[in-house]
Amino acid sequence: MFNSKIIGLGHYVPNNIVTNDDLSKVMDTSDQWIQERTGIKERRWVKSGDGQSTFTMGLEAAKTAISNSGMKNEDIDLIVFATLSPDYYFPGPGVQVQEALGINTVAAIDIRAQCSGFVYSISVADQFIKTGMYKNVLVIGSELQSRGIDKSTRGRSISVIFGDGAGAAVLTREEDPSKGILSTHIHSEGKHALELATEAPGMGTRWVTDIIKDNDPEDFSYRPYMNGQFVFKHAVRRFSEVINEGLYKNNLEVGDIDMLIPHQANLRISQFIQKKFGLADSQVYNNIEKYGNTTAASIPIALSEAHEKGMIKTGDTVVLAAFGSGFTWGSIIIKW
Ligand code: UT7
């Protein structure tokens, strides 16, 4: 058995900045409401017609991660791609990346675990590396949310939160069991599946033809729905539990955490966790004010930024934690 370790990171966000004031021009909201409730000041939304997609953003992040890892495209043995906003209904974007990078017929796995997608994907990559089946794995989290959300007042409780962007990591084998990814912890609770979901189009619910046939102006089943306060309460509980689970597994204490990178769901959630664990500002990395909630992309964007800024050093204990639709949640404990 081996460990895995992250040896290259990259991220990509579209140039187009959408401020809270921009949103208040198209829906009944305000900069004050959004900042107070979420901590978000602005987000990036792709401009329609500029050719950007979940795949293209993921590819850009992946190229940077591979370049930073010192590897070549052909060194990658497996691609794991997390998203809830794929370019096509099927196939998923993993195969698009395989083709674009020109890597010879390596497997491409698509992960649908929404906001926990990157944590789930790292866990999958880690298992393949641990068993020795693959040596170098490319993990991508990318989302194009802006096309699917309802930008009218009706959709304001969701649309002000979400942003577009991508992040990626290259993982490789680590022979020293005290280094790299020490453990991964992933969970789900499907009874709350519809508390945060986009129900249609789905083969089990309403397919595209049903929506067109009914032409019901009150049918918003193809827009994301979130029971915000319910999700919030579960998020703070599960974040805490799964961070503790990771610490316990590795005989670590809260005081051993050098950097916590929580999924950027809402600044209030991150602050709640920070306070609960007694962490200093310098021990928790947040960038939600700039990008909003980018779902599967939020952790790799934050990790890539924090690393770029020199906030993560060799030997640091880094904790990643996520919670989201499914419900799904998870944590990763890394000795950097
Ligand atoms: O990433 C996956 C996991 N996601 C999360 O963890 C998100 C969890 N939930 C949240 O972050 C928060 O619940 C929200 C930010 C989504 C909402 O904040 P809240 O404090 O729970 O607000 P609320 O939904 O209870 O709404 C309070 C009021 C309502 O008005 P009334 O009924 O009190 O008159 C809403 O209609 O705020 C209103 N409202 C808005 N007002 C201005 C909702 N959205 C907006 C808006 N601008 N964008």
Coordinates of C-alpha atoms and ligand atoms in Angstrom, one line a residue:
M1 CA 0.0 0.0 0.0
F2 CA 1.1 3.5 -0.8
N3 CA 0.0 7.0 0.1
S4 CA -0.9 9.6 -2.5
K5 CA 0.2 13.2 -2.6
I6 CA -0.8 16.4 -4.4
I7 CA 2.2 17.6 -6.6
G8 CA 0.5 20.2 -8.8
L9 CA -2.4 22.6 -8.5
G10 CA -4.2 24.9 -10.9
H11 CA -7.3 27.0 -11.2
Y12 CA -9.2 29.0 -13.8
V13 CA -12.0 31.5 -13.4
P14 CA -13.7 33.4 -16.2
N15 CA -12.8 37.1 -16.6
N16 CA -16.3 38.4 -16.3
I17 CA -16.9 39.8 -12.8
V18 CA -20.6 40.1 -11.6
T19 CA -20.9 42.3 -8.5
N20 CA -23.8 42.2 -6.0
D21 CA -24.8 45.6 -7.4
D22 CA -25.0 44.1 -10.9
L23 CA -27.4 41.5 -9.6
S24 CA -29.6 44.1 -7.9
K25 CA -30.3 45.5 -11.3
V26 CA -31.9 42.3 -12.5
M27 CA -33.6 41.0 -9.3
D28 CA -34.9 42.3 -6.0
T29 CA -31.7 42.0 -3.9
S30 CA -29.0 44.2 -2.4
D31 CA -25.3 44.2 -1.8
Q32 CA -26.0 44.5 1.9
W33 CA -28.3 41.4 2.0
I34 CA -25.9 39.2 0.0
Q35 CA -22.8 40.3 2.0
E36 CA -24.5 39.9 5.4
R37 CA -26.0 36.5 4.7
T38 CA -23.3 34.9 2.6
G39 CA -20.1 37.0 2.6
I40 CA -20.1 37.2 -1.2
K41 CA -19.1 40.5 -2.9
E42 CA -18.8 39.3 -6.4
R43 CA -18.6 36.1 -8.5
R44 CA -17.4 35.1 -12.0
W45 CA -20.0 34.2 -14.6
V46 CA -19.1 33.2 -18.1
K47 CA -20.4 35.5 -20.8
S48 CA -22.7 33.7 -23.1
G49 CA -21.2 33.1 -26.5
D50 CA -17.6 33.3 -25.3
G51 CA -17.1 29.5 -25.8
Q52 CA -16.4 28.7 -22.2
S53 CA -17.9 25.6 -20.6
T54 CA -17.4 23.3 -17.6
F55 CA -15.1 21.3 -19.8
T56 CA -13.0 24.2 -21.2
M57 CA -12.6 25.7 -17.7
G58 CA -11.6 22.3 -16.2
L59 CA -9.1 21.8 -19.0
E60 CA -7.4 25.2 -18.3
A61 CA -7.2 24.4 -14.6
A62 CA -5.9 20.9 -15.5
K63 CA -3.2 22.2 -17.8
T64 CA -1.9 24.5 -15.1
A65 CA -2.0 21.7 -12.5
I66 CA 0.0 19.3 -14.8
S67 CA 2.5 22.0 -15.7
N68 CA 3.0 22.9 -12.0
S69 CA 3.4 19.2 -11.2
G70 CA 6.4 18.9 -13.6
M71 CA 4.7 16.0 -15.4
K72 CA 3.7 15.7 -19.0
N73 CA 0.2 14.9 -20.2
E74 CA 1.1 11.4 -21.1
D75 CA 2.2 10.7 -17.5
I76 CA -1.4 10.9 -16.4
D77 CA -2.9 7.4 -15.8
L78 CA -6.4 8.3 -14.8
I79 CA -8.8 11.4 -15.0
V80 CA -11.4 12.0 -12.3
F81 CA -13.8 14.9 -13.1
A82 CA -16.3 16.3 -10.5
T83 CA -19.2 18.5 -11.7
L84 CA -22.9 19.0 -11.4
S85 CA -22.9 21.1 -14.6
P86 CA -21.5 18.9 -17.4
D87 CA -21.4 20.2 -21.0
Y88 CA -23.6 17.2 -22.1
Y89 CA -26.3 15.2 -20.4
F90 CA -23.9 12.4 -21.3
P91 CA -21.0 11.6 -21.6
G92 CA -19.4 13.5 -18.8
P93 CA -16.5 15.9 -19.3
G94 CA -13.8 13.5 -18.2
V95 CA -13.6 12.0 -21.7
Q96 CA -13.4 15.5 -23.2
V97 CA -10.4 16.2 -21.1
Q98 CA -8.8 12.9 -22.1
E99 CA -9.2 13.8 -25.8
A100 CA -8.1 17.4 -25.4
L101 CA -4.9 16.4 -23.5
G102 CA -4.2 13.8 -26.1
I103 CA -3.6 11.1 -23.4
N104 CA -3.8 7.7 -24.8
T105 CA -7.1 5.9 -23.8
V106 CA -6.7 6.4 -20.0
A107 CA -9.9 5.9 -18.0
A108 CA -12.0 9.0 -17.2
I109 CA -14.4 8.8 -14.2
D110 CA -17.1 11.4 -13.7
I111 CA -18.1 12.1 -10.1
R112 CA -21.5 13.4 -9.2
A113 CA -21.3 14.5 -5.6
Q114 CA -22.0 18.2 -6.1
C115 CA -20.3 20.4 -3.5
S116 CA -18.5 17.3 -2.1
G117 CA -17.4 16.4 -5.6
F118 CA -13.7 17.3 -5.3
V119 CA -13.4 15.6 -1.9
Y120 CA -15.0 12.5 -3.3
S121 CA -12.8 12.6 -6.4
I122 CA -9.6 12.9 -4.3
S123 CA -10.8 9.9 -2.3
V124 CA -11.3 7.9 -5.5
A125 CA -7.9 9.0 -6.9
D126 CA -6.3 8.1 -3.5
Q127 CA -7.7 4.6 -3.6
F128 CA -6.4 3.9 -7.1
I129 CA -2.9 5.2 -6.1
K130 CA -2.9 3.3 -2.7
T131 CA -3.5 0.0 -4.3
G132 CA -0.8 0.6 -6.9
M133 CA -3.2 0.3 -9.8
Y134 CA -2.4 3.9 -11.1
K135 CA 0.5 6.2 -10.3
N136 CA -0.5 9.6 -11.5
V137 CA -4.1 10.9 -11.3
L138 CA -5.6 14.1 -12.6
V139 CA -8.5 15.4 -10.5
I140 CA -10.7 18.3 -11.7
G141 CA -13.6 20.1 -10.2
S142 CA -15.4 22.5 -12.6
E143 CA -18.7 24.2 -12.7
L144 CA -20.7 26.5 -15.0
Q145 CA -23.6 27.4 -12.8
S146 CA -24.6 30.7 -14.3
R147 CA -26.5 29.3 -17.3
G148 CA -28.7 27.1 -15.1
I149 CA -29.8 29.4 -12.3
D150 CA -32.9 31.6 -12.3
K151 CA -31.7 35.2 -12.4
S152 CA -35.1 36.7 -11.6
T153 CA -36.3 37.6 -8.1
R154 CA -37.9 34.2 -7.9
G155 CA -34.5 32.5 -7.9
R156 CA -32.6 35.1 -5.8
S157 CA -31.9 32.9 -2.8
I158 CA -29.9 30.6 -5.0
S159 CA -28.6 32.6 -7.9
V160 CA -26.8 35.2 -5.8
I161 CA -24.7 32.4 -4.3
F162 CA -23.4 30.4 -7.2
G163 CA -20.4 31.2 -9.4
D164 CA -18.4 29.6 -12.3
G165 CA -14.8 28.3 -12.2
A166 CA -12.5 25.3 -12.1
G167 CA -9.7 23.9 -10.1
A168 CA -7.5 20.8 -10.6
A169 CA -4.8 18.8 -8.8
V170 CA -2.3 16.1 -9.9
L171 CA -1.8 13.3 -7.5
T172 CA 1.1 10.8 -7.5
R173 CA 2.4 8.0 -5.4
E174 CA 4.0 8.8 -2.0
E175 CA 6.1 5.9 -0.6
D176 CA 6.3 7.4 3.0
P177 CA 3.1 6.5 4.9
S178 CA 3.5 9.5 7.2
K179 CA 3.3 12.0 4.2
G180 CA 0.7 13.0 1.6
I181 CA -3.0 12.1 1.9
L182 CA -3.3 10.4 5.3
S183 CA -7.0 9.6 5.1
T184 CA -10.2 10.4 3.3
H185 CA -13.7 10.2 4.7
I186 CA -16.8 10.4 2.6
H187 CA -20.5 10.1 3.5
S188 CA -24.0 10.5 2.1
E189 CA -27.6 10.8 3.3
G190 CA -30.0 10.4 0.4
K191 CA -33.2 11.0 2.4
H192 CA -32.4 14.7 2.0
A193 CA -31.8 14.5 -1.8
L194 CA -34.4 17.0 -2.8
E195 CA -33.6 19.6 -0.2
L196 CA -30.9 20.8 -2.6
A197 CA -31.4 19.7 -6.2
T198 CA -32.3 20.3 -9.8
E199 CA -35.0 17.7 -10.5
A200 CA -35.3 18.0 -14.2
P201 CA -34.6 17.0 -16.8
G202 CA -34.5 13.5 -15.4
M203 CA -35.5 10.1 -16.7
G204 CA -37.3 9.4 -13.4
T205 CA -39.1 12.7 -13.2
R206 CA -39.6 15.1 -16.1
W207 CA -37.8 14.7 -19.3
V208 CA -37.2 17.6 -21.7
T209 CA -40.1 16.6 -23.9
D210 CA -42.5 16.7 -20.9
I211 CA -41.4 20.2 -20.1
I212 CA -41.9 21.4 -23.7
K213 CA -45.2 19.5 -24.0
D214 CA -46.7 21.0 -20.8
N215 CA -45.3 24.4 -21.5
D216 CA -46.2 25.3 -17.9
P217 CA -44.9 28.8 -17.0
E218 CA -45.0 27.7 -13.3
D219 CA -42.8 24.7 -13.9
F220 CA -39.3 25.5 -12.6
S221 CA -38.2 21.9 -12.0
Y222 CA -35.2 22.5 -14.3
R223 CA -33.9 25.3 -11.9
P224 CA -31.9 24.5 -8.8
Y225 CA -33.9 24.4 -5.5
M226 CA -32.5 24.8 -2.1
N227 CA -34.1 24.7 1.4
G228 CA -31.5 27.1 2.6
Q229 CA -31.9 27.0 6.3
F230 CA -32.3 23.2 6.4
V231 CA -29.1 22.8 4.3
F232 CA -27.3 25.3 6.5
K233 CA -28.1 23.4 9.7
H234 CA -27.0 20.1 8.3
A235 CA -23.9 21.7 6.8
V236 CA -22.5 23.0 10.1
R237 CA -23.2 19.7 11.8
R238 CA -21.6 17.5 9.1
F239 CA -18.6 19.7 8.5
S240 CA -17.7 19.5 12.2
E241 CA -18.3 15.7 12.4
V242 CA -16.3 14.8 9.4
I243 CA -13.3 17.1 10.3
N244 CA -13.3 15.4 13.8
E245 CA -13.5 12.0 12.1
G246 CA -10.4 12.8 10.1
L247 CA -8.5 14.1 13.1
Y248 CA -9.4 11.1 15.2
K249 CA -8.4 8.6 12.6
N250 CA -4.9 10.2 12.5
N251 CA -4.5 10.8 16.2
L252 CA -4.5 14.5 15.5
E253 CA -5.8 17.4 17.6
V254 CA -7.5 20.5 16.4
G255 CA -4.3 22.3 17.4
D256 CA -2.4 20.3 14.7
I257 CA -4.4 21.9 11.9
D258 CA -2.2 24.3 9.9
M259 CA -4.7 25.1 7.2
L260 CA -8.4 24.2 6.9
I261 CA -9.9 24.7 3.4
P262 CA -13.7 24.4 3.7
H263 CA -16.0 24.2 0.7
Q264 CA -17.0 27.8 0.1
A265 CA -20.7 27.4 0.6
N266 CA -21.4 30.5 2.7
L267 CA -18.9 32.6 4.7
R268 CA -21.2 32.2 7.8
I269 CA -20.7 28.4 7.6
S270 CA -16.9 28.7 7.4
Q271 CA -16.9 31.2 10.3
F272 CA -19.1 29.0 12.4
I273 CA -16.7 26.1 11.9
Q274 CA -13.6 28.3 12.5
K275 CA -15.1 29.5 15.8
K276 CA -16.2 26.0 16.9
F277 CA -12.7 24.6 16.3
G278 CA -11.0 27.7 17.7
L279 CA -8.9 28.4 14.6
A280 CA -7.2 31.7 13.8
D281 CA -8.0 33.6 10.6
S282 CA -4.7 32.5 9.2
Q283 CA -5.6 28.8 9.6
V284 CA -8.8 29.0 7.4
Y285 CA -8.7 29.9 3.8
N286 CA -11.8 31.6 2.4
N287 CA -12.3 33.2 -1.0
I288 CA -16.1 33.1 -1.3
E289 CA -16.1 36.9 -1.4
K290 CA -14.5 36.9 -4.8
Y291 CA -16.0 33.8 -6.5
G292 CA -19.2 32.8 -4.7
N293 CA -20.0 29.1 -4.3
T294 CA -18.4 27.2 -7.2
T295 CA -19.6 23.8 -5.9
A296 CA -17.1 21.1 -6.9
A297 CA -14.6 23.7 -8.0
S298 CA -14.5 25.7 -4.7
I299 CA -12.0 23.6 -2.8
P300 CA -9.5 23.2 -5.6
I301 CA -9.7 26.9 -6.5
A302 CA -9.1 27.8 -2.8
L303 CA -6.4 25.2 -2.4
S304 CA -4.6 26.3 -5.5
E305 CA -4.8 30.0 -4.4
A306 CA -3.7 29.3 -0.9
H307 CA -0.7 27.3 -2.2
E308 CA 0.2 30.0 -4.7
K309 CA 0.2 32.6 -1.9
G310 CA 2.7 30.4 0.0
M311 CA 0.2 29.7 2.8
I312 CA 0.7 26.0 2.6
K313 CA 4.2 24.7 3.4
T314 CA 5.9 21.3 3.4
G315 CA 5.0 19.4 6.6
D316 CA 1.8 21.3 7.2
T317 CA -1.4 19.5 8.2
V318 CA -4.0 20.5 5.7
V319 CA -7.7 19.6 6.1
L320 CA -10.2 19.8 3.3
A321 CA -13.9 19.5 4.2
A322 CA -17.1 19.7 2.1
F323 CA -20.8 19.4 2.4
G324 CA -23.5 19.6 -0.3
S325 CA -26.4 18.3 -2.3
G326 CA -27.2 14.6 -1.8
F327 CA -26.6 15.2 1.0
T328 CA -23.0 14.3 0.6
W329 CA -20.0 15.3 2.7
G330 CA -16.4 14.5 3.4
S331 CA -13.0 15.4 4.6
I332 CA -9.4 14.8 3.6
I333 CA -6.4 15.0 5.9
I334 CA -3.1 15.8 4.2
K335 CA 0.5 16.0 5.5
W336 CA 1.8 18.4 2.9
Ligands
UT7_1 O1 -23.0 24.5 -1.2 C1 -23.9 23.6 -0.8 C2 -24.4 23.8 0.5 N1 -25.1 25.0 0.6 C3 -25.2 25.7 1.7 O2 -24.6 25.2 2.7 C4 -26.1 26.9 1.7 C5 -26.8 26.9 3.0 N2 -27.8 28.0 3.2 C6 -27.5 29.3 3.1 O3 -26.3 29.7 2.9 C7 -28.5 30.3 3.5 O4 -29.7 29.6 3.9 C8 -28.9 31.3 2.3 C9 -27.8 32.2 2.0 C10 -29.2 30.5 1.1 C11 -30.1 32.1 2.7 O5 -29.9 32.8 3.9 P1 -31.0 32.8 5.1 O6 -30.4 33.6 6.1 O7 -31.2 31.4 5.4 O8 -32.2 33.5 4.4 P2 -33.7 32.9 4.2 O9 -33.7 31.9 3.1 O10 -34.3 32.5 5.5 O11 -34.4 34.2 3.7 C12 -34.6 35.3 4.6 C13 -35.3 36.4 3.8 C14 -36.6 35.9 3.1 O12 -37.5 37.0 3.2 P3 -38.7 36.9 4.2 O13 -39.5 35.7 4.0 O14 -38.0 37.0 5.6 O15 -39.5 38.2 3.9 C15 -36.2 35.8 1.7 O16 -37.2 35.9 0.7 O17 -34.5 36.9 2.8 C16 -35.2 36.9 1.5 N3 -34.2 36.6 0.5 C17 -33.5 37.6 -0.1 N4 -33.5 39.0 0.0 C18 -32.7 39.7 -0.7 C19 -33.7 35.4 0.0 N5 -32.8 35.6 -0.9 C20 -32.6 37.0 -1.0 C21 -31.8 37.8 -1.8 N6 -31.8 39.1 -1.6 N7 -30.9 37.3 -2.7

